[in-house]
Structures are given as C-alpha cells and as structure tokens.
Coordinates of C-alpha atoms in Angstrom, one line a residue:
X1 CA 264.9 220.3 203.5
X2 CA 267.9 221.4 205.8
X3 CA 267.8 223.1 208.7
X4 CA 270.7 224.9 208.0
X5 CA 269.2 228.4 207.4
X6 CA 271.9 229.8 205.9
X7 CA 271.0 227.8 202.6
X8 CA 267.3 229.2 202.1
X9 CA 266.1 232.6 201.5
X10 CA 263.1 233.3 203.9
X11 CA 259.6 234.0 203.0
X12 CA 258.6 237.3 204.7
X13 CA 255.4 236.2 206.2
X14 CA 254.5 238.0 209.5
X15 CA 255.2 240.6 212.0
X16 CA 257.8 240.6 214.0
X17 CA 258.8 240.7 216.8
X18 CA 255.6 238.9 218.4
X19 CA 254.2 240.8 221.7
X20 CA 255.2 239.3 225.5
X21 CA 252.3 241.1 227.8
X22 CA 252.2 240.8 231.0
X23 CA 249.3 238.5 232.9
X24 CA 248.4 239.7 235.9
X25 CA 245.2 238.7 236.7
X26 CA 245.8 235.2 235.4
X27 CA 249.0 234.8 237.5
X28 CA 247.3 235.2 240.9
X29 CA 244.3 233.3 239.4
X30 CA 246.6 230.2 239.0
X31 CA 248.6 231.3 242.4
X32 CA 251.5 232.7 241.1
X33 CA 252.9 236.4 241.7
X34 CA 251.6 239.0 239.6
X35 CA 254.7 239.3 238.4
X36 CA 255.1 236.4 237.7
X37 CA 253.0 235.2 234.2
X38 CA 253.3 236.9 230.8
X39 CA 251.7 235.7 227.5
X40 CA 254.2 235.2 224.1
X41 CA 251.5 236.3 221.5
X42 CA 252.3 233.8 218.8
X43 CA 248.6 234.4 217.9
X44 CA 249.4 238.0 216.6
X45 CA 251.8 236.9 213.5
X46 CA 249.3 238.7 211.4
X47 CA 248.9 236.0 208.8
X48 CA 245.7 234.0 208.0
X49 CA 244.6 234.7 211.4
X50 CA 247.6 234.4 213.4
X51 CA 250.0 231.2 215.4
X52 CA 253.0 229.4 216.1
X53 CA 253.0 227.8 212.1
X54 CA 253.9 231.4 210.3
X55 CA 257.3 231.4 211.9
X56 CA 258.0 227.6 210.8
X57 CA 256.0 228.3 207.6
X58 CA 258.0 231.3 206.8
X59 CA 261.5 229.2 206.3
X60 CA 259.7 226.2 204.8
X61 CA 258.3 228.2 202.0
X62 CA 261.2 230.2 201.4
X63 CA 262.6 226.7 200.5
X64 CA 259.8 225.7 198.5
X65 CA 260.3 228.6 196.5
X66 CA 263.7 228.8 195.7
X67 CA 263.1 225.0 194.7
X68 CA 261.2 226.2 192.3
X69 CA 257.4 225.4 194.0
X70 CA 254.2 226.1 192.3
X71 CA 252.2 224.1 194.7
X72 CA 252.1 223.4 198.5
X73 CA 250.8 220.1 199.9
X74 CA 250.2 219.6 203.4
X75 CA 248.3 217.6 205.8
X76 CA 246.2 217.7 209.3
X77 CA 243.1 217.2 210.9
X78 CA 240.1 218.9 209.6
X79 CA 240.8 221.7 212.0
X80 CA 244.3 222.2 211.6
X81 CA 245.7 225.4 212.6
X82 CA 249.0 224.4 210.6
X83 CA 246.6 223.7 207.0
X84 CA 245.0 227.2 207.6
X85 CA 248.1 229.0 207.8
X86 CA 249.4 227.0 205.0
X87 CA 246.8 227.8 202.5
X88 CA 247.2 231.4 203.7
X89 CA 251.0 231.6 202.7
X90 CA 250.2 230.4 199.5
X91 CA 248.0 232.8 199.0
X92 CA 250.1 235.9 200.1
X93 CA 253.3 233.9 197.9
X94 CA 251.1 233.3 194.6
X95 CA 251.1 229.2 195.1
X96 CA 248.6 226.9 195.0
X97 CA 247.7 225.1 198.1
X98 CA 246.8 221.5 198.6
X99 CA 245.4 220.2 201.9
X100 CA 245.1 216.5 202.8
X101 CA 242.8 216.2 205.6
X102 CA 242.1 213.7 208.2
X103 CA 238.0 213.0 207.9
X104 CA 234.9 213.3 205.1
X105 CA 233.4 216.0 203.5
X106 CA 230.8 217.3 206.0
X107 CA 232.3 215.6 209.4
X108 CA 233.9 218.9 210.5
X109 CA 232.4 222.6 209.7
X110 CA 233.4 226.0 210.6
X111 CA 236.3 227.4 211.9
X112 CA 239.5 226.6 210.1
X113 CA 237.5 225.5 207.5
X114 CA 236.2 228.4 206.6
X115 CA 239.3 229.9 206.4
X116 CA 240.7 227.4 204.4
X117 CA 238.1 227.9 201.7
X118 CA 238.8 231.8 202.0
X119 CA 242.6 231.3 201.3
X120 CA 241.7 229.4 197.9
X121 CA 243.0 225.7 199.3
X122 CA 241.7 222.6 197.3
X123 CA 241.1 220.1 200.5
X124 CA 241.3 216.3 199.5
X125 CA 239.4 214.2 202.3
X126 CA 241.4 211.1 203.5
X127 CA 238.9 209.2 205.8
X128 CA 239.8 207.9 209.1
X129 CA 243.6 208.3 208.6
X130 CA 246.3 208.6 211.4
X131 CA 249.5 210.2 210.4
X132 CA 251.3 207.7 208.4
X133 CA 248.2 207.3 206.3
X134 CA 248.3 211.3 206.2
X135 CA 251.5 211.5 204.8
X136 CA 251.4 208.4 202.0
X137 CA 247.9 210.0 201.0
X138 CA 249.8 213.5 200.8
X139 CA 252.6 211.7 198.9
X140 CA 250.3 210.4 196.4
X141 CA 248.4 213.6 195.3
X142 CA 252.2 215.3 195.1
X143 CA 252.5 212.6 192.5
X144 CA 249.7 213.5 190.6
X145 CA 250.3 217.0 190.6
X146 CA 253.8 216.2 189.2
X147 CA 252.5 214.0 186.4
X148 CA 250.1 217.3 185.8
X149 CA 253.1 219.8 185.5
X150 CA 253.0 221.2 189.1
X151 CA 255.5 221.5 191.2
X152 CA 254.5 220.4 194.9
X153 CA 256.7 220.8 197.8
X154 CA 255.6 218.6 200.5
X155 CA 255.4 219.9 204.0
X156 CA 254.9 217.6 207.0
X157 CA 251.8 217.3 209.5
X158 CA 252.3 220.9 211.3
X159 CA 255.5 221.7 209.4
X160 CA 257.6 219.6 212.0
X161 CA 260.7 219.4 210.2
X162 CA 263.9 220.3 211.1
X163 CA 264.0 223.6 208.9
X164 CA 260.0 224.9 210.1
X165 CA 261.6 224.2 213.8
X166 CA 264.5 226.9 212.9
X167 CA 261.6 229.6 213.3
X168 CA 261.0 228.7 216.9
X169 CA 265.0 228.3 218.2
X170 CA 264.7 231.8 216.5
X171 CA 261.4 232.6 218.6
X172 CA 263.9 231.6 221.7
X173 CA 266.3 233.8 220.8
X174 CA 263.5 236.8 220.4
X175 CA 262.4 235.6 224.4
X176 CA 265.9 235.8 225.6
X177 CA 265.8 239.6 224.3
X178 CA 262.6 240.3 225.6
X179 CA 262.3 238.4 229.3
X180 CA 266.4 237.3 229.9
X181 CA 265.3 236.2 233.3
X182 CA 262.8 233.4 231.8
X183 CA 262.6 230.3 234.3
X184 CA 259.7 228.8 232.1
X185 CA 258.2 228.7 228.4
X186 CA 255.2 226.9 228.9
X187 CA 253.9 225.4 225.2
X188 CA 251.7 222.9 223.8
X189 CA 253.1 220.0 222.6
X190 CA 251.3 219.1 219.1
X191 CA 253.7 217.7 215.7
X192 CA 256.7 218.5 218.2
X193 CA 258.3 221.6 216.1
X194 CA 257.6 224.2 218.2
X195 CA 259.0 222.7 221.6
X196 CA 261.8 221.7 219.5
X197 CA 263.0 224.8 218.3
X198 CA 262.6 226.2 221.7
X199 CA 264.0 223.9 223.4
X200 CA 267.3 223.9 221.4
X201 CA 267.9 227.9 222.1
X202 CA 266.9 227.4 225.6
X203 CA 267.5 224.1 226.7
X204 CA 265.6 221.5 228.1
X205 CA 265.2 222.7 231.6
X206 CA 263.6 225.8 230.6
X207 CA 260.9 224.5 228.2
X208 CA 257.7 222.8 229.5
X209 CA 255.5 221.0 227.1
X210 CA 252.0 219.8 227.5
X211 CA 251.2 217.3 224.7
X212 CA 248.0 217.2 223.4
X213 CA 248.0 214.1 222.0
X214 CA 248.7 214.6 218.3
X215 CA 251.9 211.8 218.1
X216 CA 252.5 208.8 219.9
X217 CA 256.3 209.5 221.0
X218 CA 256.1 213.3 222.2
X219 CA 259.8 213.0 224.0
X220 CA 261.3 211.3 220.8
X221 CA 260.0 213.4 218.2
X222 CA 261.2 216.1 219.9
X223 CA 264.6 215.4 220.9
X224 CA 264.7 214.3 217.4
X225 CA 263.9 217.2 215.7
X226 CA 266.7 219.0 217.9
X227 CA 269.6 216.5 216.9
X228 CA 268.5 217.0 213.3
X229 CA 267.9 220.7 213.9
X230 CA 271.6 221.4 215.0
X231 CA 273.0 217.9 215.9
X232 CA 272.2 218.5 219.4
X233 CA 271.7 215.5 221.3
X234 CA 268.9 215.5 224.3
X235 CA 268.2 212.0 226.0
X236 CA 264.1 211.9 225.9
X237 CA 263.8 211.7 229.3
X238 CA 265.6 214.9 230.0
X239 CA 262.3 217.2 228.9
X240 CA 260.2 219.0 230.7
X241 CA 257.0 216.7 229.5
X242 CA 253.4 216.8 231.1
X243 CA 251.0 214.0 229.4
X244 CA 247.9 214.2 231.5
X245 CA 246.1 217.0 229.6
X246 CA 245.5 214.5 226.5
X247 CA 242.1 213.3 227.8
X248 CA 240.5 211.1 225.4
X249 CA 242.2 211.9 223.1
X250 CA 243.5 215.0 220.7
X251 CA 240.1 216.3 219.3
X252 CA 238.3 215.8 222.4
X253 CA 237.4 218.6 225.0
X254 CA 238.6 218.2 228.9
X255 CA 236.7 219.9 231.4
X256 CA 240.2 220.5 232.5
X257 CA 241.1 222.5 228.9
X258 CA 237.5 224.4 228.8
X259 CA 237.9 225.4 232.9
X260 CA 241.6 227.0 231.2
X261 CA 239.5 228.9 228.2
X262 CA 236.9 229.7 230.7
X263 CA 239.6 231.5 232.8
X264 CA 242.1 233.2 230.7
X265 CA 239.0 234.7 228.6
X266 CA 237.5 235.8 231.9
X267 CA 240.9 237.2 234.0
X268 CA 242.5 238.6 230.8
X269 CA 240.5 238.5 227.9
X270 CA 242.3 236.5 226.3
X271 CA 241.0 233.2 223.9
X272 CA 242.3 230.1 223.5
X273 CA 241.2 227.0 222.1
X274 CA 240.2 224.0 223.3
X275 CA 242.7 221.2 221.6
X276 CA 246.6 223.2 222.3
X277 CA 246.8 226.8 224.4
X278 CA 243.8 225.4 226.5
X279 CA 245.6 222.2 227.1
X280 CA 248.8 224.3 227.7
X281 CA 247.7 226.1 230.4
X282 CA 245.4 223.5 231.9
X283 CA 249.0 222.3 232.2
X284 CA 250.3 225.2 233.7
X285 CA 247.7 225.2 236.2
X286 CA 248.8 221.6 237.3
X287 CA 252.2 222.4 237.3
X288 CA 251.8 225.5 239.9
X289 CA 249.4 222.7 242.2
X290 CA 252.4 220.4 242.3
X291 CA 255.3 223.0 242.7
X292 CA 256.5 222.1 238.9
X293 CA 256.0 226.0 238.3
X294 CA 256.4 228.4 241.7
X295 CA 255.4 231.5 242.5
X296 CA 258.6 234.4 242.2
X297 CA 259.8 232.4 238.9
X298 CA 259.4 234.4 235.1
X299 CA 257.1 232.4 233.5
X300 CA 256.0 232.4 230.2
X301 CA 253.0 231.1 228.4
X302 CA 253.8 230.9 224.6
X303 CA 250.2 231.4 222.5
X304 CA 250.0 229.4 219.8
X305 CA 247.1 230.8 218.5
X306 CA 244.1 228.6 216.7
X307 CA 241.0 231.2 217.9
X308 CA 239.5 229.9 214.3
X309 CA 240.0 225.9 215.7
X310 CA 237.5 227.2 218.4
X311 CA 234.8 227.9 216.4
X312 CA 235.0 224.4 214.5
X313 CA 235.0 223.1 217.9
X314 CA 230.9 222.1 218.2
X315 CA 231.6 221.1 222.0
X316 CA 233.8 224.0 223.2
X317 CA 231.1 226.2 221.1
X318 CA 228.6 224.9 223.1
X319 CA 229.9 225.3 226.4
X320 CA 230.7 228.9 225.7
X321 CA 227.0 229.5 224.8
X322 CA 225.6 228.2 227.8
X323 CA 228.0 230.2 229.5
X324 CA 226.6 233.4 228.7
X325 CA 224.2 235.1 230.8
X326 CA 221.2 236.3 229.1
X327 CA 218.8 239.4 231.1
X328 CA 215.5 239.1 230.4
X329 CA 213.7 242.2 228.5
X330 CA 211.2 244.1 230.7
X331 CA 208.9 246.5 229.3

C-alpha cells in the first residue's frame, strides 16, 4: 500500500484529537519540573480498548476497503495490542478478521485474548515463530482464504508499513498544535511505525525511542519506514535510540519496566503495561539520570496504550497482587 494518503479514503475509527495532560506528580517523581512531563493519551482512541494501532489501523483499512477487502489478516504475539485492535476494526467495518499468532493454543490466556475472542477474530496458532515465520504463515492462510472466495488484505506485524506510519507523522502534527514548545516525545519502540511517523513530522532530534525488543534492527526499520514514508532519508545512527530496557527479551518483565508501572499508577494513576509504555518510561527515567532528558525541557510521554496486554501478563499480574495491601477484619 502507498503511503501517499492522498490515494486512500480513511476508515473513521477513533476519537480525535487524543488528550495531552499534564504530569505533575510523575515529573518531580523522575526529577524533572512539574512543568515539565505531560502524557499523549494514545490509550483513549476509543476503539477496542484504546492505542497507538487505531491511528495506523485507520489508513490501512481505509485501503483495504477501497481494494475491495472482505477479510483482514494480521499477525503478532499472543498478546498483541496491534491483533486486538485489528479484530476490533473489523468488527466496527463489517470484515472478517484473521489473526496469525506467535505460540499454541493455551500458552498465553487473558488479556488481549479475551478481547480478541470478543471482536469475533478467528486466531490461527503458529508455534514458536519469529517474524519472518509470522509473515510466510500469514501469507499462506491469505492464500487459502483467496482460493475460498475471500478477499484478505494483509497487514504487517503492528501495521508497520509505510501507509499505517502516515497516522503517527499525523499524530506529530496534532503535538505541534497542542505542545509547539515540545523538546521530547518519548515512545516505545515496538514494529518501528509509530517512531517512524513521528519522527518524520518532527525530526530525529526530537523523538526518543526505547525499543522493547520486538525487531532486530530498531534504527533501520525505522529510518526505513521514513524514506518510504515520504522519501526522507535519516542515517540510523542519527536517532534518538535507547536499547537497554529490552531485558531478556520482548515478553519478559524488567524490574526496571514493573518499578515504571509501579510509579506512574501510584503518582498519577495512570496504567501501563509491562512489555511497551512501561519500558518507555523506564527509559525516560534513565534518560533524566544521565542528562539525556533535563529538567526545564517540554517533554512528552506518548501512551501507547495495551492496559489489556497487562492482564495477559501472569508475571506483571502477580507483582501487582502482592502489591496490594490487605487490612485484616476485626470484629
């Protein structure tokens, strides 16, 4: 699909524009100004339970459709924010949702899944596959669906194409209008759409991502996605990249991502989950220890959303329970 916007009609999916709130509490918490910290509520699209995907999802499936689409196919991990949104679009566009997930049937409960079931999505389990296996797996239930009559329109692991990263160079442009003196966007780094988009409004200076460990090449994917965006060209090493938030891996929970839930919930009320907005503000928090971020710059913390990826989390579940402070009963 082209990114070119002007060619596809948009699929009117969410709420717009998304809230910036001030974070006071948080800021000083982290050692900033109060002044200083406010929240992009991506999480409060409105759709399927809120993110970053609806924007990318609404110019994706406004393709899809004026392709002539009867079915979307998509893949992920068995929590995927991006697969629960997706089977939520089809469901508010009248299409039929297909989601190729990394993992059995039974290895992952809860959470996204739920939703996913909810939304009407069929979920086809692809084992132990990484995300070239992902997308041949996706490529070859697309086929069947053809040689069935459907129409499937393909969309990539976390709709990270050109086209999906339109919605967040328009998410940029919504920031400019909102906070014009923006020093920093602070965003997880997952498929590499969502930075992208950003980063071509904004440029790279202004854009700091904290990967979470969901591609290989962070810095290449996303300077890619911006040439073939709008043919900008961004040397890899020119982004504002933080890697050590990754951990063990994408799925796993850092004590440095649950001590970033633990304290936005408790400074702000505010949840995030454990595998992207907890990792992006773990990174934050790094950044302000090594001067990266300072105190008197505008900085903003984009939400992503994924609340439902924290209850499919059994670890970051866990945590929060023993968390809770229980008073006995006296009689």
């Amino acid at each position: 699909m082209s990114a070119d916007s002007g060619t596809h009609r948009r699929a009117a999916l969410a709420t717009w524009p998304t809230p910036l709130e001030p974070a006071p509490r948080l800021a000083r918490a982290l050692g900033l100004g109060a002044e200083d910290l406010w929240v992009k509520r991506e999480d409060l699209t409105g759709l399927g339970g809120g993110g970053n995907k609806v924007r990318k999802l609404e110019w994706i499936c406004g393709a899809a459709l004026a392709e002539g689409a009867t079915t979307l196919v998509t893949t992920g991990a068995a929590q995927s924010n991006h697969a629960r949104l997706t089977a939520a679009a089809g469901a508010r566009l009248g299409l039929d949702v297909v989601l190729v997930l990394a993992g059995a049937a039974g290895s992952s409960t809860s959470g996204n899944l739920v939703l996913d079931g909810l939304f009407g999505a069929t979920v086809v389990w692809a084992g132990e596959a990484g995300g070239t296996q992902l997308a041949a797996a996706a490529e070859e239930v697309a086929q069947r669906l053809r040689e069935g009559g459907a129409v499937p329109a393909l969309i990539p692991l976390g709709g990270s194409s050109p086209l999906g990263a339109y919605g967040y160079a328009e998410c940029g442009r919504e920031l400019l209008g909102q906070a014009p003196d923006l020093d920093t966007v602070v965003v997880a780094l997952g498929s590499g759409g969502t930075m992208a988009g950003l980063v071509d409004t904004l440029g790279p200076g202004k854009v700091l991502g904290i990967d979470c460990g969901a591609v290989r090449d962070p810095a290449d994917t996303v300077t890619g996605l911006v040439s073939a965006l709008s043919g900008t060209v961004h040397a890899p090493e020119t982004l504002r990249l933080r890697r050590e938030q990754v951990g063990a891996g994408y799925s796993t929970l850092t004590e440095e991502s649950m001590d970033a839930l633990t304290l936005a919930g408790r400074t702000e009320g505010i949840a995030l989950d454990p595998v992207y907005t907890g990792r992006a503000l773990a990174g934050l928090r790094a950044a302000v220890r090594d001067g990266s971020v300072a105190p008197g710059q505008r900085t903003v913390l984009l939400h992503s959303g994924g609340l439902p990826g924290l209850f499919g989390h059994s670890d970051a579940v866990a945590r929060c329970q023993e968390a809770l402070t229980v008073l006995p009963v006296h009689e």
